[in-house]
Amino acid sequence: MSFLSKFALDGQEMNVLDYEIMFDQDSDISDKPSSDPRGGKIRLVVELTRSTMLYEWMISSSQTKNGRIIFYKRDALSKLREVEFRHGYCLNYRERFSADSDKPLRVQILISAREIVINSIPFTKNWALRT
């Protein structure tokens, strides 16, 4: 099955080339969970646009953003999954270009968000919000 994905942030939409989200929890010797779930880091690779919004977000240690990643089925463009994040920080920013490749100019970002909602199911970290 083939998919199409878009990243929406501050009124702009970008094509998603790669996506990964990570959660985990500790376990005891019998592999039973022994801690609350943690994580919620989102790694995205998107096609680079003219906008410097992602770069500006990265170089600000206090700026948070809300965004969403939508996955569509290519056959009918029906929505398969939606991942929303709120109060997200950009922890890592990496641009990549290779003249030997047919891949577009792209940027990889790592987002750590206070709240992540996957298809209406929320995961919230116990963060004190900055004022």
Tab-separated table of N, CA and C in Angstrom:
chain	number	residue	atom	x	y	z
A	1	MET	N	0.842	-1.180	0.000
A	1	MET	CA	0.000	0.000	0.000
A	1	MET	C	0.881	1.236	0.000
A	2	SER	N	0.553	2.182	-0.827
A	2	SER	CA	1.342	3.392	-0.959
A	2	SER	C	0.617	4.554	-0.285
A	3	PHE	N	1.398	5.443	0.317
A	3	PHE	CA	0.819	6.551	1.066
A	3	PHE	C	1.401	7.878	0.611
A	4	LEU	N	0.680	8.926	0.945
A	4	LEU	CA	1.117	10.293	0.761
A	4	LEU	C	0.978	10.951	2.119
A	5	SER	N	1.931	11.796	2.489
A	5	SER	CA	1.865	12.441	3.793
A	5	SER	C	2.230	13.913	3.674
A	6	LYS	N	1.534	14.736	4.454
A	6	LYS	CA	1.763	16.180	4.487
A	6	LYS	C	2.008	16.614	5.925
A	7	PHE	N	2.907	17.583	6.085
A	7	PHE	CA	3.213	18.182	7.379
A	7	PHE	C	2.677	19.602	7.351
A	8	ALA	N	1.752	19.926	8.254
A	8	ALA	CA	1.142	21.255	8.315
A	8	ALA	C	1.651	21.982	9.552
A	9	LEU	N	2.188	23.192	9.337
A	9	LEU	CA	2.753	23.983	10.427
A	9	LEU	C	2.626	25.460	10.072
A	10	ASP	N	2.033	26.223	10.947
A	10	ASP	CA	1.896	27.680	10.756
A	10	ASP	C	1.314	28.055	9.393
A	11	GLY	N	0.292	27.337	8.967
A	11	GLY	CA	-0.368	27.656	7.706
A	11	GLY	C	0.368	27.199	6.463
A	12	GLN	N	1.506	26.538	6.629
A	12	GLN	CA	2.260	26.012	5.487
A	12	GLN	C	2.142	24.493	5.471
A	13	GLU	N	2.214	23.918	4.278
A	13	GLU	CA	2.172	22.470	4.117
A	13	GLU	C	3.421	22.012	3.387
A	14	MET	N	4.025	20.941	3.885
A	14	MET	CA	5.235	20.386	3.274
A	14	MET	C	5.034	18.898	3.007
A	15	ASN	N	5.665	18.394	1.954
A	15	ASN	CA	5.623	16.964	1.661
A	15	ASN	C	6.522	16.219	2.632
A	16	VAL	N	5.982	15.172	3.236
A	16	VAL	CA	6.756	14.334	4.151
A	16	VAL	C	7.416	13.229	3.336
A	17	LEU	N	8.731	13.096	3.496
A	17	LEU	CA	9.489	12.052	2.804
A	17	LEU	C	9.782	10.878	3.723
A	18	ASP	N	9.882	11.139	5.017
A	18	ASP	CA	10.162	10.082	5.990
A	18	ASP	C	9.609	10.525	7.341
A	19	TYR	N	9.138	9.562	8.133
A	19	TYR	CA	8.496	9.863	9.412
A	19	TYR	C	8.805	8.752	10.400
A	20	GLU	N	9.021	9.148	11.638
A	20	GLU	CA	9.200	8.167	12.713
A	20	GLU	C	8.762	8.835	14.013
A	21	ILE	N	8.057	8.082	14.847
A	21	ILE	CA	7.685	8.573	16.174
A	21	ILE	C	8.108	7.512	17.180
A	22	MET	N	8.598	7.966	18.332
A	22	MET	CA	9.178	7.032	19.294
A	22	MET	C	8.555	7.208	20.674
A	23	PHE	N	8.101	6.099	21.257
A	23	PHE	CA	7.635	6.030	22.637
A	23	PHE	C	8.291	4.807	23.268
A	24	ASP	N	8.474	4.831	24.576
A	24	ASP	CA	8.958	3.631	25.261
A	24	ASP	C	8.605	3.710	26.738
A	25	GLN	N	8.849	2.603	27.440
A	25	GLN	CA	8.713	2.557	28.885
A	25	GLN	C	9.621	1.462	29.415
A	26	ASP	N	10.093	1.658	30.635
A	26	ASP	CA	10.960	0.662	31.263
A	26	ASP	C	10.155	-0.577	31.617
A	27	SER	N	10.867	-1.692	31.766
A	27	SER	CA	10.214	-2.934	32.190
A	27	SER	C	11.055	-3.598	33.271
A	28	ASP	N	10.379	-4.445	34.053
A	28	ASP	CA	11.101	-5.169	35.096
A	28	ASP	C	11.708	-6.436	34.504
A	29	ILE	N	12.239	-7.288	35.352
A	29	ILE	CA	12.940	-8.499	34.886
A	29	ILE	C	12.030	-9.450	34.111
A	30	SER	N	10.714	-9.377	34.385
A	30	SER	CA	9.772	-10.243	33.670
A	30	SER	C	9.138	-9.534	32.465
A	31	ASP	N	9.693	-8.374	32.126
A	31	ASP	CA	9.236	-7.567	30.995
A	31	ASP	C	7.864	-6.930	31.190
A	32	LYS	N	7.425	-6.830	32.443
A	32	LYS	CA	6.209	-6.088	32.751
A	32	LYS	C	6.588	-4.611	32.856
A	33	PRO	N	5.785	-3.707	32.305
A	33	PRO	CA	6.126	-2.284	32.397
A	33	PRO	C	6.337	-1.838	33.841
A	34	SER	N	7.415	-1.079	34.061
A	34	SER	CA	7.743	-0.616	35.413
A	34	SER	C	7.843	0.910	35.492
A	35	SER	N	7.436	1.594	34.446
A	35	SER	CA	7.437	3.057	34.457
A	35	SER	C	6.310	3.552	33.563
A	36	ASP	N	6.021	4.814	33.689
A	36	ASP	CA	5.048	5.421	32.784
A	36	ASP	C	5.660	5.525	31.390
A	37	PRO	N	4.824	5.465	30.364
A	37	PRO	CA	5.346	5.667	29.016
A	37	PRO	C	5.988	7.048	28.891
A	38	ARG	N	7.011	7.126	28.076
A	38	ARG	CA	7.674	8.404	27.817
A	38	ARG	C	8.043	8.435	26.333
A	39	GLY	N	8.513	9.561	25.939
A	39	GLY	CA	8.906	9.688	24.534
A	39	GLY	C	8.048	10.715	23.847
A	40	GLY	N	7.587	10.344	22.690
A	40	GLY	CA	6.816	11.275	21.902
A	40	GLY	C	7.687	12.178	21.062
A	41	LYS	N	8.866	11.703	20.697
A	41	LYS	CA	9.708	12.468	19.776
A	41	LYS	C	9.332	12.081	18.350
A	42	ILE	N	9.224	13.097	17.512
A	42	ILE	CA	8.834	12.896	16.122
A	42	ILE	C	10.015	13.292	15.236
A	43	ARG	N	10.450	12.352	14.389
A	43	ARG	CA	11.499	12.651	13.411
A	43	ARG	C	10.828	12.738	12.048
A	44	LEU	N	11.028	13.862	11.389
A	44	LEU	CA	10.445	14.089	10.072
A	44	LEU	C	11.520	14.471	9.074
A	45	VAL	N	11.386	13.978	7.870
A	45	VAL	CA	12.168	14.470	6.741
A	45	VAL	C	11.144	15.028	5.762
A	46	VAL	N	11.295	16.312	5.442
A	46	VAL	CA	10.362	16.977	4.533
A	46	VAL	C	11.138	17.624	3.393
A	47	GLU	N	10.427	17.851	2.285
A	47	GLU	CA	11.029	18.601	1.184
A	47	GLU	C	11.245	20.033	1.636
A	48	LEU	N	12.417	20.542	1.377
A	48	LEU	CA	12.742	21.910	1.763
A	48	LEU	C	12.002	22.892	0.858
A	49	THR	N	11.493	23.948	1.454
A	49	THR	CA	10.818	25.010	0.708
A	49	THR	C	11.631	26.295	0.851
A	50	ARG	N	11.143	27.385	0.288
A	50	ARG	CA	11.831	28.681	0.405
A	50	ARG	C	11.769	29.232	1.824
A	51	SER	N	10.792	28.792	2.573
A	51	SER	CA	10.578	29.306	3.928
A	51	SER	C	11.734	28.917	4.857
A	52	THR	N	12.084	29.820	5.759
A	52	THR	CA	13.102	29.533	6.783
A	52	THR	C	12.456	29.247	8.140
A	53	MET	N	11.150	29.015	8.136
A	53	MET	CA	10.403	28.800	9.373
A	53	MET	C	10.988	27.679	10.234
A	54	LEU	N	11.335	26.551	9.646
A	54	LEU	CA	11.866	25.428	10.429
A	54	LEU	C	13.217	25.779	11.040
A	55	TYR	N	14.055	26.441	10.278
A	55	TYR	CA	15.362	26.876	10.783
A	55	TYR	C	15.192	27.875	11.931
A	56	GLU	N	14.294	28.830	11.767
A	56	GLU	CA	14.039	29.817	12.823
A	56	GLU	C	13.514	29.148	14.091
A	57	TRP	N	12.672	28.136	13.919
A	57	TRP	CA	12.132	27.380	15.060
A	57	TRP	C	13.268	26.672	15.790
A	58	MET	N	14.179	26.087	15.034
A	58	MET	CA	15.291	25.346	15.630
A	58	MET	C	16.198	26.251	16.453
A	59	ILE	N	16.510	27.419	15.965
A	59	ILE	CA	17.495	28.250	16.664
A	59	ILE	C	16.891	29.034	17.831
A	60	SER	N	15.603	28.847	18.073
A	60	SER	CA	14.972	29.460	19.242
A	60	SER	C	14.779	28.394	20.313
A	61	SER	N	15.373	28.585	21.479
A	61	SER	CA	15.240	27.584	22.544
A	61	SER	C	13.919	27.702	23.290
A	62	SER	N	13.138	28.736	22.999
A	62	SER	CA	11.890	28.919	23.739
A	62	SER	C	10.641	28.852	22.864
A	63	GLN	N	10.810	28.822	21.555
A	63	GLN	CA	9.654	28.847	20.656
A	63	GLN	C	9.025	27.466	20.544
A	64	THR	N	7.716	27.394	20.791
A	64	THR	CA	6.986	26.147	20.591
A	64	THR	C	5.987	26.336	19.457
A	65	LYS	N	5.651	25.225	18.831
A	65	LYS	CA	4.690	25.257	17.729
A	65	LYS	C	3.728	24.086	17.857
A	66	ASN	N	2.567	24.258	17.245
A	66	ASN	CA	1.582	23.199	17.110
A	66	ASN	C	1.539	22.811	15.638
A	67	GLY	N	1.437	21.521	15.363
A	67	GLY	CA	1.403	21.089	13.975
A	67	GLY	C	0.727	19.745	13.840
A	68	ARG	N	0.688	19.259	12.616
A	68	ARG	CA	0.095	17.938	12.378
A	68	ARG	C	0.693	17.301	11.136
A	69	ILE	N	0.685	15.991	11.167
A	69	ILE	CA	1.129	15.183	10.036
A	69	ILE	C	-0.073	14.348	9.627
A	70	ILE	N	-0.431	14.419	8.364
A	70	ILE	CA	-1.592	13.674	7.881
A	70	ILE	C	-1.115	12.666	6.843
A	71	PHE	N	-1.568	11.430	7.008
A	71	PHE	CA	-1.246	10.355	6.072
A	71	PHE	C	-2.500	10.035	5.266
A	72	TYR	N	-2.335	10.014	3.944
A	72	TYR	CA	-3.443	9.728	3.042
A	72	TYR	C	-3.153	8.440	2.286
A	73	LYS	N	-4.219	7.707	1.964
A	73	LYS	CA	-4.091	6.591	1.036
A	73	LYS	C	-3.973	7.204	-0.353
A	74	ARG	N	-3.012	6.767	-1.130
A	74	ARG	CA	-2.807	7.356	-2.462
A	74	ARG	C	-3.954	7.034	-3.419
A	75	ASP	N	-4.584	5.878	-3.254
A	75	ASP	CA	-5.614	5.477	-4.205
A	75	ASP	C	-6.820	6.419	-4.205
A	76	ALA	N	-7.279	6.840	-3.045
A	76	ALA	CA	-8.473	7.686	-2.989
A	76	ALA	C	-8.237	8.989	-2.233
A	77	LEU	N	-7.019	9.205	-1.761
A	77	LEU	CA	-6.678	10.360	-0.944
A	77	LEU	C	-7.573	10.491	0.286
A	78	SER	N	-8.034	9.345	0.799
A	78	SER	CA	-8.774	9.362	2.056
A	78	SER	C	-7.773	9.375	3.207
A	79	LYS	N	-8.140	10.052	4.285
A	79	LYS	CA	-7.229	10.181	5.421
A	79	LYS	C	-7.133	8.851	6.157
A	80	LEU	N	-5.904	8.390	6.363
A	80	LEU	CA	-5.665	7.140	7.071
A	80	LEU	C	-5.334	7.394	8.534
A	81	ARG	N	-4.511	8.405	8.796
A	81	ARG	CA	-4.045	8.668	10.156
A	81	ARG	C	-3.666	10.137	10.254
A	82	GLU	N	-3.865	10.682	11.458
A	82	GLU	CA	-3.450	12.058	11.714
A	82	GLU	C	-2.691	12.091	13.033
A	83	VAL	N	-1.531	12.713	13.010
A	83	VAL	CA	-0.708	12.884	14.204
A	83	VAL	C	-0.608	14.384	14.457
A	84	GLU	N	-1.115	14.814	15.600
A	84	GLU	CA	-1.032	16.227	15.975
A	84	GLU	C	-0.051	16.374	17.123
A	85	PHE	N	0.636	17.497	17.171
A	85	PHE	CA	1.461	17.791	18.340
A	85	PHE	C	1.192	19.216	18.782
A	86	ARG	N	1.322	19.414	20.093
A	86	ARG	CA	1.098	20.735	20.689
A	86	ARG	C	2.268	21.075	21.589
A	87	HIS	N	2.641	22.340	21.610
A	87	HIS	CA	3.775	22.824	22.413
A	87	HIS	C	5.045	22.053	22.041
A	88	GLY	N	5.353	22.007	20.751
A	88	GLY	CA	6.511	21.268	20.254
A	88	GLY	C	7.743	22.144	20.092
A	89	TYR	N	8.877	21.610	20.530
A	89	TYR	CA	10.186	22.241	20.326
A	89	TYR	C	10.896	21.515	19.197
A	90	CYS	N	11.662	22.241	18.401
A	90	CYS	CA	12.512	21.627	17.384
A	90	CYS	C	13.883	21.401	18.015
A	91	LEU	N	14.252	20.141	18.227
A	91	LEU	CA	15.501	19.797	18.906
A	91	LEU	C	16.668	19.576	17.956
A	92	ASN	N	16.373	19.309	16.693
A	92	ASN	CA	17.433	18.994	15.743
A	92	ASN	C	16.983	19.441	14.360
A	93	TYR	N	17.911	19.969	13.585
A	93	TYR	CA	17.623	20.448	12.235
A	93	TYR	C	18.806	20.070	11.357
A	94	ARG	N	18.532	19.403	10.245
A	94	ARG	CA	19.613	18.981	9.347
A	94	ARG	C	19.143	19.075	7.900
A	95	GLU	N	19.793	19.916	7.110
A	95	GLU	CA	19.503	20.002	5.677
A	95	GLU	C	20.395	19.023	4.941
A	96	ARG	N	19.857	18.460	3.843
A	96	ARG	CA	20.650	17.501	3.083
A	96	ARG	C	20.368	17.674	1.593
A	97	PHE	N	21.466	17.671	0.827
A	97	PHE	CA	21.390	17.720	-0.625
A	97	PHE	C	22.504	16.860	-1.181
A	98	SER	N	22.205	16.137	-2.241
A	98	SER	CA	23.224	15.357	-2.930
A	98	SER	C	22.992	15.489	-4.432
A	99	ALA	N	24.000	15.967	-5.134
A	99	ALA	CA	23.889	16.121	-6.588
A	99	ALA	C	23.839	14.766	-7.287
A	100	ASP	N	24.300	13.709	-6.616
A	100	ASP	CA	24.315	12.368	-7.195
A	100	ASP	C	23.004	11.621	-6.975
A	101	SER	N	22.015	12.292	-6.433
A	101	SER	CA	20.773	11.631	-6.059
A	101	SER	C	19.595	12.265	-6.781
A	102	ASP	N	18.537	11.477	-6.948
A	102	ASP	CA	17.307	12.032	-7.512
A	102	ASP	C	16.375	12.529	-6.410
A	103	LYS	N	16.846	12.497	-5.168
A	103	LYS	CA	16.039	12.966	-4.041
A	103	LYS	C	16.064	14.492	-3.989
A	104	PRO	N	14.945	15.090	-3.572
A	104	PRO	CA	14.900	16.554	-3.502
A	104	PRO	C	15.728	17.088	-2.336
A	105	LEU	N	15.981	18.390	-2.365
A	105	LEU	CA	16.589	19.061	-1.223
A	105	LEU	C	15.642	18.847	-0.053
A	106	ARG	N	16.182	18.394	1.066
A	106	ARG	CA	15.315	18.009	2.172
A	106	ARG	C	15.893	18.457	3.499
A	107	VAL	N	15.028	18.493	4.486
A	107	VAL	CA	15.445	18.853	5.832
A	107	VAL	C	14.867	17.821	6.797
A	108	GLN	N	15.702	17.420	7.737
A	108	GLN	CA	15.267	16.503	8.791
A	108	GLN	C	15.154	17.302	10.083
A	109	ILE	N	14.042	17.131	10.790
A	109	ILE	CA	13.868	17.789	12.078
A	109	ILE	C	13.458	16.760	13.122
A	110	LEU	N	13.782	17.058	14.367
A	110	LEU	CA	13.361	16.234	15.495
A	110	LEU	C	12.534	17.122	16.406
A	111	ILE	N	11.301	16.703	16.671
A	111	ILE	CA	10.358	17.484	17.465
A	111	ILE	C	10.089	16.756	18.772
A	112	SER	N	10.173	17.492	19.866
A	112	SER	CA	9.738	16.986	21.164
A	112	SER	C	8.552	17.833	21.584
A	113	ALA	N	7.405	17.205	21.780
A	113	ALA	CA	6.179	17.945	22.066
A	113	ALA	C	5.601	17.554	23.417
A	114	ARG	N	4.959	18.520	24.046
A	114	ARG	CA	4.304	18.269	25.335
A	114	ARG	C	3.130	17.315	25.151
A	115	GLU	N	2.401	17.473	24.048
A	115	GLU	CA	1.236	16.623	23.809
A	115	GLU	C	1.246	16.126	22.374
A	116	ILE	N	0.947	14.838	22.229
A	116	ILE	CA	0.821	14.221	20.911
A	116	ILE	C	-0.521	13.508	20.875
A	117	VAL	N	-1.243	13.699	19.793
A	117	VAL	CA	-2.544	13.057	19.618
A	117	VAL	C	-2.488	12.267	18.314
A	118	ILE	N	-2.681	10.960	18.409
A	118	ILE	CA	-2.707	10.103	17.225
A	118	ILE	C	-4.127	9.585	17.064
A	119	ASN	N	-4.766	9.979	15.969
A	119	ASN	CA	-6.163	9.594	15.712
A	119	ASN	C	-7.035	9.762	16.953
A	120	SER	N	-6.991	10.917	17.564
A	120	SER	CA	-7.814	11.316	18.716
A	120	SER	C	-7.379	10.715	20.048
A	121	ILE	N	-6.288	9.960	20.092
A	121	ILE	CA	-5.805	9.378	21.350
A	121	ILE	C	-4.615	10.202	21.829
A	122	PRO	N	-4.772	10.909	22.978
A	122	PRO	CA	-3.714	11.824	23.430
A	122	PRO	C	-2.639	11.151	24.285
A	123	PHE	N	-1.439	11.688	24.201
A	123	PHE	CA	-0.327	11.353	25.089
A	123	PHE	C	0.242	12.688	25.553
A	124	THR	N	0.239	12.919	26.873
A	124	THR	CA	0.683	14.201	27.412
A	124	THR	C	1.831	13.990	28.375
A	125	LYS	N	2.881	14.765	28.186
A	125	LYS	CA	4.025	14.736	29.096
A	125	LYS	C	3.763	15.699	30.247
A	126	ASN	N	4.331	15.407	31.385
A	126	ASN	CA	4.160	16.243	32.567
A	126	ASN	C	5.207	17.352	32.558
A	127	TRP	N	5.001	18.334	31.695
A	127	TRP	CA	5.908	19.476	31.574
A	127	TRP	C	5.282	20.683	32.243
A	128	ALA	N	6.089	21.473	32.869
A	128	ALA	CA	5.636	22.790	33.299
A	128	ALA	C	5.777	23.704	32.090
A	129	LEU	N	4.715	24.388	31.741
A	129	LEU	CA	4.768	25.267	30.575
A	129	LEU	C	5.487	26.554	30.919
A	130	ARG	N	6.338	27.012	29.997
A	130	ARG	CA	7.024	28.299	30.169
A	130	ARG	C	6.031	29.422	29.964
A	131	THR	N	6.211	30.486	30.716
A	131	THR	CA	5.315	31.635	30.539
A	131	THR	C	6.014	32.759	29.829
